[in-house]
Structure formats: structure tokens, C-alpha cells
């Protein structure tokens, strides 16, 4: 792969909207991605393996629990810093960002928000340092967009719960020590349970043959009469709103992350357009190529503004789920379109691992599907503005 010479586009001087802390956090994450992710990520994606050696670095840049309080090992940062870290990591690779998103928003967040103090003390510091990795089990083989239909369930056996069922498409599952699993009790109410590797009857087979998110490990969670200690139930929130609350936080991170992938594709295509000579000129001198680049930077700038504003609302505790859905949907589609156009600008070179664009392009096919598909986010906006439910 080519050396990482990325320069971030900032067409509307958005850096002026950021605090010194935001910029420090972002620049540290950017430097780490250049040093520790870019040189190795193509190889790991090609061999479909998560690069476990980067876990410590992810923890050091604050990617595990950026907004979790320092007393629990988190970085204690605001929502814009969290977003900027996700942007920089996904500039490197969406699979690496997925690992960080799951750890922070889908494992640490529910333990912090819905767990009791003993659970926070037991799990959060180890998850923040990367000593333990976590995964989040919501999707099932027959219930993806409709998680409320889940069949995974647990029964109260007096001194423990008995958990049965299966989850599918679970990021980090093959190596996670801890799984936050959503399951129904005997009254059909959804609860979160912390399941640990090693519990009898719990297995995590890996999902192979993915063409997307290859540097992120995906697997199933299988529960065959797993005895879960009663103290592992998250006591402070139940119902479908509990997992959806985690998804709000993760989708917000994805909205920022997608900008990172788009910026990397744009920057690569811009540089290539000045170097690649055809018909005796750099291809960047042809109007058709300039149109592509001009539209890319316009869309990136719009997404940056939308997402920065969402970050401000989130810091104020005012961002709604529907606003987050709009940003996730808009930004991922923006990134996927830019990856496709950028890929074409590199001609044949665009399909090789010499450049990051094809990997981003394939990765974004997962990003546009997970944490609510593109169509589901549109329906969320539709419901929000009309008050009419088109889901069912
Ligand atoms: C790489 C990867 C990693 C993932 N990681 C995780 C994870 O860590 N944890 C986890 O729990 N899940 C994870 N997922 C699962 C992901 O969230 C689901 O794939 C996603 O929610 C879609 O569910 P589905 O694949 O079952 O598709 P389906 O729900 O079967 O949808 C199929 C199609 O039907 C459309 N559709 C569905 N319902 C409607 C409707 N009412 N109206 C209109 N159209 C509709 C959808 O938009 C989609 O286009 C991951 C997925 C992938 C690919």
C-alpha cells in the first residue's frame, strides 16, 4: 500500500468551530492512524483478520469510552471529541472504527447507563483499557430490522437465569470476553444481560467469506442453556428503548466516521488527479474529473456541518434519535457515493490494494446496512415528520 500522505479537507474552515481540546484529540488520533493503522490495514483486510495488536493504541487515543467518565477509565471527553475520534479511525478503516464503536457505545454505554455501580466498577475500566473486548448481541437470524421480534429468551431459575437463543452478525464476537446480550424474560420484556466467555453453553462461531469489513471480526452468539448469574442483568432500563438508546450513540459515531472514509477517498482522488497524466495533461485538468472532485468536497462540507451541529445538540442533551438517523443515513450514502466516484477516478489502480478506496467502498456496504439500514433510517425520518408509522 502507498505511504499515508493524507491531508484533511476543511473547505469552510470548520476547525474554527473546534476547541483546542477537540483539535488535540483529533490530531492525536490522526497521527496514530497514520503510524499504526495505515501501514498494516490493507494486509489485514486482505487476509480477513482483525489486527489485535492495535487494541492498546485504540485505548490510548481514547477510542474505548471517549465520553465515559474518567472515574470508570473512560476519556471523559465531549461528544464532538468522540465524533472526531471516530472520524479519524474510519479514515483509516471502517472495520477498526466498528470495533471501537461497539466497545464504546454498545458495550460500555449500556453498562454505564443501565448497569449498577458494581457492574460499572467490574467491567468499565477493563473495557476502557482494552484488557477486555466486548460485543453487542441484538440482531438474530430472523430478526434484523425488527429486533423487537427477537426470540432469544431467559428464564428465572431462582439462583440464576437460563439463557437460550442465537444472535447473528455480531461484531467482535469471535474474540470478545464480554457480550451485552438482549433477550426477553418470561413476560416478553427485553433486558440486557452481561454474558462472559467461558460460561457453559456459550459459543461464538466466526462468520467467514465477507467481502466487506474484512478487518473486523464478525460472528454468531449461541446460547444453549447458559446459566447467567443474576447479578449480570442490567437493572436500570428494559424494553426495546434500552438497546435503541445504545444504537443512538453508535449511529452518531458512524455519522462522523463516514466523513472520515469520504475524506480519505476524496484526498486520494485529488492527489491522483494531479499526478496521473493522460492525453498529455493531468487528469485533474479535465472538466469531468473536476466535476467529480467539486461535488465530493461540497458533499463532505455539508456533512461536516450537519454533523458538527448534531454534536453541539448532543453535548446539550438535545439531539433526537431521528436527527441522528438523518445524519447516519446522509453521511454514509455521501461516503459510499464518493468512494465510488473516487474509485473511477483512479481507473484500474482504483481496484487494487495500493490505494484505500476500494476497501472503503466495500466496507461502506456494511456501514450502510448495520445499525439500521438506509431504508429504515428514511422511515424513521418519515415517521418523525408525518407522525405516521410506515414500518408495519
Ligand atoms: C458486518 C456487520 C456487522 C454487524 N454488527 C452487528 C453487531 O455488532 N450487533 C448486532 O446486533 N447486529 C450487527 N449487525 C446486524 C445489522 O444491524 C443488521 O444486518 C441490520 O439491522 C439489518 O438486518 P438484516 O440483515 O436482518 O436485514 P433485514 O431486516 O432482513 O432487511 C432486509 C431489507 O429489507 C428492508 N426492510 C426491512 N424492514 C423494512 C420495512 N419495514 N420497510 C421497508 N423496508 C424494510 C431493509 O431496509 C433491507 O433493505 C451487523 C451487520 C453486518 C453486516
XYZ file of C-alpha atoms and ligand atoms in Angstrom:
445
model
C 0.000 0.000 0.000
C 1.109 3.581 -0.714
C 2.502 5.675 2.201
C -0.241 7.540 4.083
C 0.083 11.164 2.944
C -3.488 12.113 3.892
C -4.343 15.794 4.294
C -7.789 16.502 5.690
C -10.057 18.767 3.656
C -11.579 21.695 5.588
C -13.192 23.821 2.907
C -15.289 26.009 5.222
C -12.631 26.442 7.942
C -14.572 24.255 10.325
C -11.515 23.977 12.536
C -12.536 27.415 13.805
C -15.600 25.775 15.357
C -13.479 23.331 17.320
C -11.901 23.890 20.732
C -8.206 23.305 21.369
C -9.102 20.069 23.123
C -11.087 18.870 20.091
C -8.132 19.560 17.831
C -5.625 17.899 20.171
C -7.762 14.779 20.456
C -8.344 14.643 16.702
C -4.706 15.228 15.804
C -3.534 12.514 18.204
C -5.995 10.057 16.645
C -4.936 11.127 13.143
C -1.240 10.648 13.894
C -1.894 7.248 15.447
C -3.910 6.078 12.420
C -1.102 7.178 10.093
C 1.521 5.422 12.180
C -0.186 2.245 13.376
C -3.191 1.564 11.135
C -2.443 2.683 7.581
C 0.751 0.631 7.132
C -0.890 -2.674 8.120
C -4.603 -2.413 7.424
C -4.638 -3.459 3.788
C -2.865 -6.745 4.618
C -5.266 -7.493 7.452
C -8.285 -6.706 5.269
C -6.899 -8.923 2.510
C -6.456 -11.827 4.914
C -9.777 -11.052 6.674
C -8.296 -10.670 10.135
C -8.705 -8.087 12.875
C -5.293 -6.625 13.831
C -5.376 -7.300 17.575
C -2.080 -5.507 18.136
C -3.847 -2.132 17.679
C -6.136 -2.631 20.701
C -3.722 -0.888 23.090
C -3.329 2.040 20.703
C -7.099 2.387 20.353
C -7.352 2.571 24.138
C -4.541 5.148 24.297
C -6.206 7.557 21.853
C -9.395 7.374 23.930
C -11.386 5.329 21.420
C -12.797 2.994 24.099
C -15.328 5.069 26.019
C -14.389 8.586 24.848
C -17.340 10.114 26.737
C -17.387 7.652 29.653
C -16.330 9.416 32.896
C -12.657 9.216 33.863
C -13.571 7.522 37.182
C -14.549 4.439 35.152
C -11.446 4.554 32.954
C -13.106 6.477 30.101
C -11.612 9.563 28.472
C -14.269 11.957 29.885
C -14.496 13.859 26.593
C -17.459 15.591 24.979
C -19.497 14.327 22.047
C -17.598 16.294 19.407
C -14.284 14.799 20.538
C -15.935 11.370 20.428
C -17.100 12.079 16.879
C -13.698 13.311 15.757
C -12.006 10.162 17.089
C -14.483 8.041 15.108
C -13.870 10.170 12.004
C -10.122 9.645 12.207
C -10.328 5.916 12.860
C -12.730 5.361 9.963
C -10.464 7.460 7.756
C -8.147 4.500 8.310
C -10.730 1.718 8.105
C -14.446 1.260 8.866
C -13.753 -2.144 10.410
C -11.418 -0.680 13.006
C -13.959 2.052 13.734
C -16.628 -0.638 14.116
C -14.558 -2.370 16.783
C -14.196 0.915 18.672
C -17.888 1.842 18.233
C -19.067 -1.490 19.563
C -16.736 -1.344 22.551
C -17.738 2.238 23.456
C -21.356 2.711 22.520
C -22.755 -0.787 22.525
C -20.919 -2.354 25.456
C -19.551 0.370 27.756
C -22.521 2.712 27.241
C -25.222 0.225 28.382
C -23.099 -0.896 31.344
C -22.575 2.756 32.317
C -26.174 3.881 31.743
C -28.227 0.784 32.564
C -25.866 -1.062 34.887
C -25.413 -0.786 38.662
C -22.294 0.510 40.384
C -20.810 -2.963 40.914
C -21.158 -3.708 37.184
C -19.587 -0.366 36.245
C -16.633 -0.987 38.544
C -16.158 -4.545 37.379
C -16.320 -4.025 33.613
C -15.733 -0.429 32.528
C -12.040 0.050 33.464
C -11.064 -3.240 31.793
C -13.059 -2.357 28.669
C -11.582 1.161 28.558
C -8.026 -0.199 28.658
C -8.758 -2.865 26.065
C -7.837 -5.618 28.524
C -11.328 -6.959 27.817
C -13.095 -6.560 24.495
C -16.879 -6.590 24.223
C -19.640 -7.280 21.722
C -23.340 -6.416 21.454
C -25.915 -9.056 20.601
C -29.173 -7.679 19.278
C -29.653 -8.984 15.694
C -30.947 -12.532 15.257
C -31.114 -14.773 12.192
C -34.837 -13.982 11.751
C -34.946 -10.519 13.324
C -32.721 -7.797 11.893
C -34.599 -4.572 11.148
C -37.283 -5.750 13.556
C -35.301 -6.554 16.727
C -38.439 -6.327 18.879
C -39.446 -9.707 17.426
C -36.402 -11.411 18.965
C -36.801 -14.945 20.296
C -33.668 -15.172 22.470
C -35.025 -15.544 25.993
C -34.172 -16.231 29.602
C -35.995 -17.916 32.442
C -35.680 -17.186 36.140
C -34.345 -20.376 37.750
C -34.229 -18.958 41.286
C -30.482 -18.504 41.801
C -29.608 -17.799 38.124
C -31.119 -17.083 34.691
C -31.171 -19.690 31.929
C -30.450 -18.114 28.548
C -31.327 -19.686 25.185
C -31.241 -18.414 21.610
C -28.842 -17.129 18.955
C -27.546 -13.809 17.662
C -26.082 -13.210 14.235
C -23.791 -10.640 12.575
C -22.116 -9.699 15.836
C -19.004 -7.504 15.511
C -16.087 -8.513 17.799
C -17.912 -11.753 18.754
C -15.063 -14.146 17.890
C -12.656 -12.603 20.405
C -14.834 -10.693 22.889
C -14.592 -11.625 26.568
C -17.880 -9.868 27.357
C -21.182 -9.792 25.447
C -24.072 -7.444 26.199
C -26.982 -9.597 25.057
C -30.590 -8.533 24.581
C -33.149 -11.189 25.457
C -36.781 -11.497 26.533
C -37.885 -12.524 30.004
C -40.905 -14.739 30.685
C -43.190 -11.680 30.347
C -41.788 -10.916 26.868
C -39.903 -7.852 28.109
C -36.442 -7.134 26.665
C -33.494 -6.903 29.084
C -29.724 -6.638 28.735
C -27.583 -9.417 30.200
C -23.803 -9.493 30.504
C -22.563 -12.845 29.264
C -18.910 -13.769 29.683
C -16.731 -16.043 27.557
C -16.285 -19.333 29.339
C -19.878 -19.635 30.576
C -21.014 -23.161 29.773
C -23.207 -23.406 26.657
C -21.997 -20.067 25.211
C -20.131 -20.181 21.878
C -19.125 -17.577 19.260
C -18.505 -19.112 15.807
C -16.881 -16.726 13.324
C -18.652 -15.583 10.144
C -16.428 -16.113 7.108
C -16.428 -15.055 3.439
C -17.328 -11.390 3.956
C -16.392 -9.024 1.117
C -16.890 -6.073 3.437
C -15.465 -5.022 6.809
C -12.851 -7.724 6.399
C -10.531 -6.287 9.056
C -13.327 -6.554 11.648
C -14.208 -9.929 13.149
C -17.902 -10.866 12.900
C -19.593 -13.886 14.423
C -22.614 -15.501 15.978
C -23.512 -15.784 19.643
C -25.091 -19.106 20.561
C -26.715 -19.677 23.936
C -27.537 -23.252 24.785
C -28.919 -23.313 28.323
C -26.356 -20.764 29.518
C -26.534 -20.160 33.283
C -26.163 -16.403 33.710
C -25.635 -15.121 37.292
C -28.461 -12.847 38.416
C -26.045 -10.007 39.112
C -25.340 -9.871 35.342
C -28.744 -8.413 34.445
C -28.588 -4.681 33.614
C -31.116 -3.379 36.163
C -31.738 0.242 35.202
C -33.510 0.043 31.840
C -35.578 -2.554 29.977
C -37.732 -2.706 26.852
C -36.670 -2.096 23.237
C -35.735 1.502 24.136
C -32.692 0.173 26.020
C -30.831 -1.289 23.011
C -32.105 1.552 20.822
C -30.511 4.061 23.232
C -27.142 2.357 22.657
C -27.718 2.449 18.907
C -28.308 6.213 19.045
C -24.840 6.666 20.475
C -23.223 4.298 17.971
C -25.082 5.772 14.971
C -23.899 9.212 15.973
C -20.318 7.895 15.867
C -20.966 6.342 12.455
C -22.177 9.696 11.099
C -18.752 11.132 11.936
C -16.889 8.013 10.874
C -18.390 8.033 7.385
C -16.962 11.532 6.870
C -13.523 10.092 7.572
C -13.891 7.418 4.899
C -15.161 10.031 2.428
C -12.291 12.427 3.216
C -9.745 9.692 2.597
C -11.284 8.797 -0.803
C -11.507 12.462 -1.816
C -7.936 13.242 -0.750
C -6.599 10.201 -2.598
C -8.512 11.052 -5.789
C -7.488 14.723 -5.648
C -3.814 13.842 -5.317
C -4.039 11.220 -8.059
C -5.799 13.671 -10.397
C -2.783 15.990 -10.231
C -0.228 13.228 -10.793
C -1.842 10.997 -13.420
C -1.130 12.200 -16.943
C -3.358 11.246 -19.879
C -3.529 12.980 -23.264
C -0.514 14.990 -22.119
C -2.294 16.597 -19.147
C -3.024 15.752 -15.500
C -6.498 14.177 -15.466
C -7.478 16.832 -12.890
C -7.443 19.345 -15.711
C -10.394 17.652 -17.431
C -13.764 19.158 -16.587
C -15.396 15.791 -15.931
C -12.820 14.952 -13.270
C -13.134 18.429 -11.713
C -16.904 17.955 -11.521
C -16.405 14.781 -9.515
C -13.954 16.456 -7.131
C -16.029 19.623 -6.757
C -19.131 17.600 -5.919
C -17.182 15.463 -3.447
C -15.866 18.418 -1.460
C -19.314 20.034 -1.493
C -20.918 16.908 -0.055
C -18.147 16.427 2.522
C -18.508 20.045 3.653
C -22.301 19.717 4.004
C -21.870 16.508 6.019
C -19.216 18.122 8.246
C -21.575 20.997 9.053
C -24.580 18.742 9.683
C -22.565 16.515 11.974
C -20.860 19.308 13.873
C -24.279 20.794 14.624
C -25.549 17.387 15.715
C -22.545 17.191 18.041
C -23.480 20.535 19.603
C -27.053 19.325 20.114
C -25.766 16.077 21.590
C -23.494 17.946 24.005
C -26.554 19.906 25.125
C -28.556 16.685 25.536
C -30.965 17.820 22.821
C -30.175 15.572 19.826
C -33.153 13.371 18.945
C -32.969 9.801 17.648
C -34.492 10.993 14.369
C -31.825 13.679 13.960
C -29.146 11.034 14.498
C -30.815 8.770 11.926
C -30.789 11.572 9.367
C -27.062 12.183 9.844
C -26.155 8.483 9.744
C -28.165 7.968 6.580
C -26.970 11.098 4.818
C -23.298 10.676 5.651
C -22.992 7.007 4.818
C -24.676 7.496 1.461
C -22.448 10.521 0.842
C -19.357 8.418 1.630
C -20.438 5.467 -0.499
C -21.073 7.741 -3.488
C -17.720 9.476 -3.045
C -15.898 6.143 -2.736
C -17.472 5.007 -5.999
C -16.615 8.190 -7.904
C -13.105 8.306 -6.431
C -12.565 4.678 -7.411
C -13.393 5.543 -11.004
C -11.015 8.482 -10.963
C -8.148 6.126 -10.227
C -9.001 3.961 -13.223
C -7.616 0.440 -12.937
C -5.419 1.411 -9.979
C -8.604 2.136 -8.055
C -9.469 -1.530 -7.718
C -6.125 -2.500 -6.176
C -4.958 -2.553 -2.583
C -2.291 0.005 -3.488
C -4.910 2.581 -2.552
C -7.531 2.572 0.202
C -10.564 3.454 -1.922
C -11.839 0.012 -2.898
C -11.527 -1.161 0.720
C -13.523 1.874 1.906
C -16.078 1.236 -0.818
C -16.604 -2.376 0.241
C -16.590 -1.508 3.938
C -19.278 1.110 3.489
C -21.662 -1.558 2.181
C -21.777 -2.892 5.748
C -21.933 0.564 7.273
C -24.987 1.439 5.159
C -26.667 -1.764 6.396
C -25.798 -2.125 10.067
C -27.174 -0.099 12.968
C -30.359 0.391 10.953
C -30.393 0.053 7.183
C -30.505 3.027 4.839
C -34.220 2.461 4.242
C -35.029 2.038 7.925
C -33.417 5.415 8.717
C -35.512 7.012 5.996
C -38.633 5.528 7.605
C -37.534 6.944 10.967
C -37.358 10.422 9.403
C -40.714 9.800 7.687
C -42.332 8.809 10.963
C -40.818 11.810 12.719
C -42.082 14.388 10.234
C -45.511 12.882 9.486
C -46.339 11.179 12.770
C -47.401 8.188 10.642
C -45.712 4.803 11.083
C -44.714 3.159 7.777
C -42.805 0.288 9.428
C -45.759 -2.030 9.662
C -20.650 -6.530 9.123
C -21.843 -6.410 10.018
C -21.677 -6.205 11.383
C -22.780 -6.149 12.233
N -22.595 -5.994 13.590
C -23.671 -6.126 14.436
C -23.488 -6.147 15.867
O -22.361 -5.969 16.362
N -24.563 -6.372 16.654
C -25.816 -6.564 16.147
O -26.740 -6.777 16.935
N -26.034 -6.526 14.807
C -24.988 -6.325 13.936
N -25.184 -6.323 12.570
C -26.530 -6.592 12.059
C -27.177 -5.406 11.360
O -27.546 -4.435 12.293
C -28.340 -5.956 10.516
O -27.761 -6.622 9.410
C -29.288 -4.850 10.066
O -30.005 -4.335 11.151
C -30.273 -5.364 9.004
O -30.873 -6.559 9.403
P -30.922 -7.770 8.360
O -29.554 -8.002 7.828
O -31.589 -8.918 9.045
O -31.810 -7.262 7.150
P -33.412 -7.280 7.085
O -34.002 -6.686 8.312
O -33.849 -8.652 6.695
O -33.690 -6.276 5.880
C -33.595 -6.665 4.509
C -34.064 -5.473 3.661
O -35.444 -5.202 3.967
C -35.600 -3.829 4.298
N -36.675 -3.682 5.278
C -36.822 -4.329 6.461
N -37.923 -3.919 7.082
C -38.494 -2.972 6.291
C -39.652 -2.142 6.407
N -40.454 -2.151 7.487
N -39.920 -1.288 5.392
C -39.110 -1.212 4.312
N -38.020 -1.964 4.136
C -37.706 -2.828 5.143
C -34.263 -3.413 4.868
O -34.063 -1.999 4.754
C -33.284 -4.190 3.983
O -33.043 -3.476 2.791
C -24.086 -6.298 11.699
C -24.244 -6.460 10.307
C -23.155 -6.518 9.475
C -23.358 -6.708 8.011
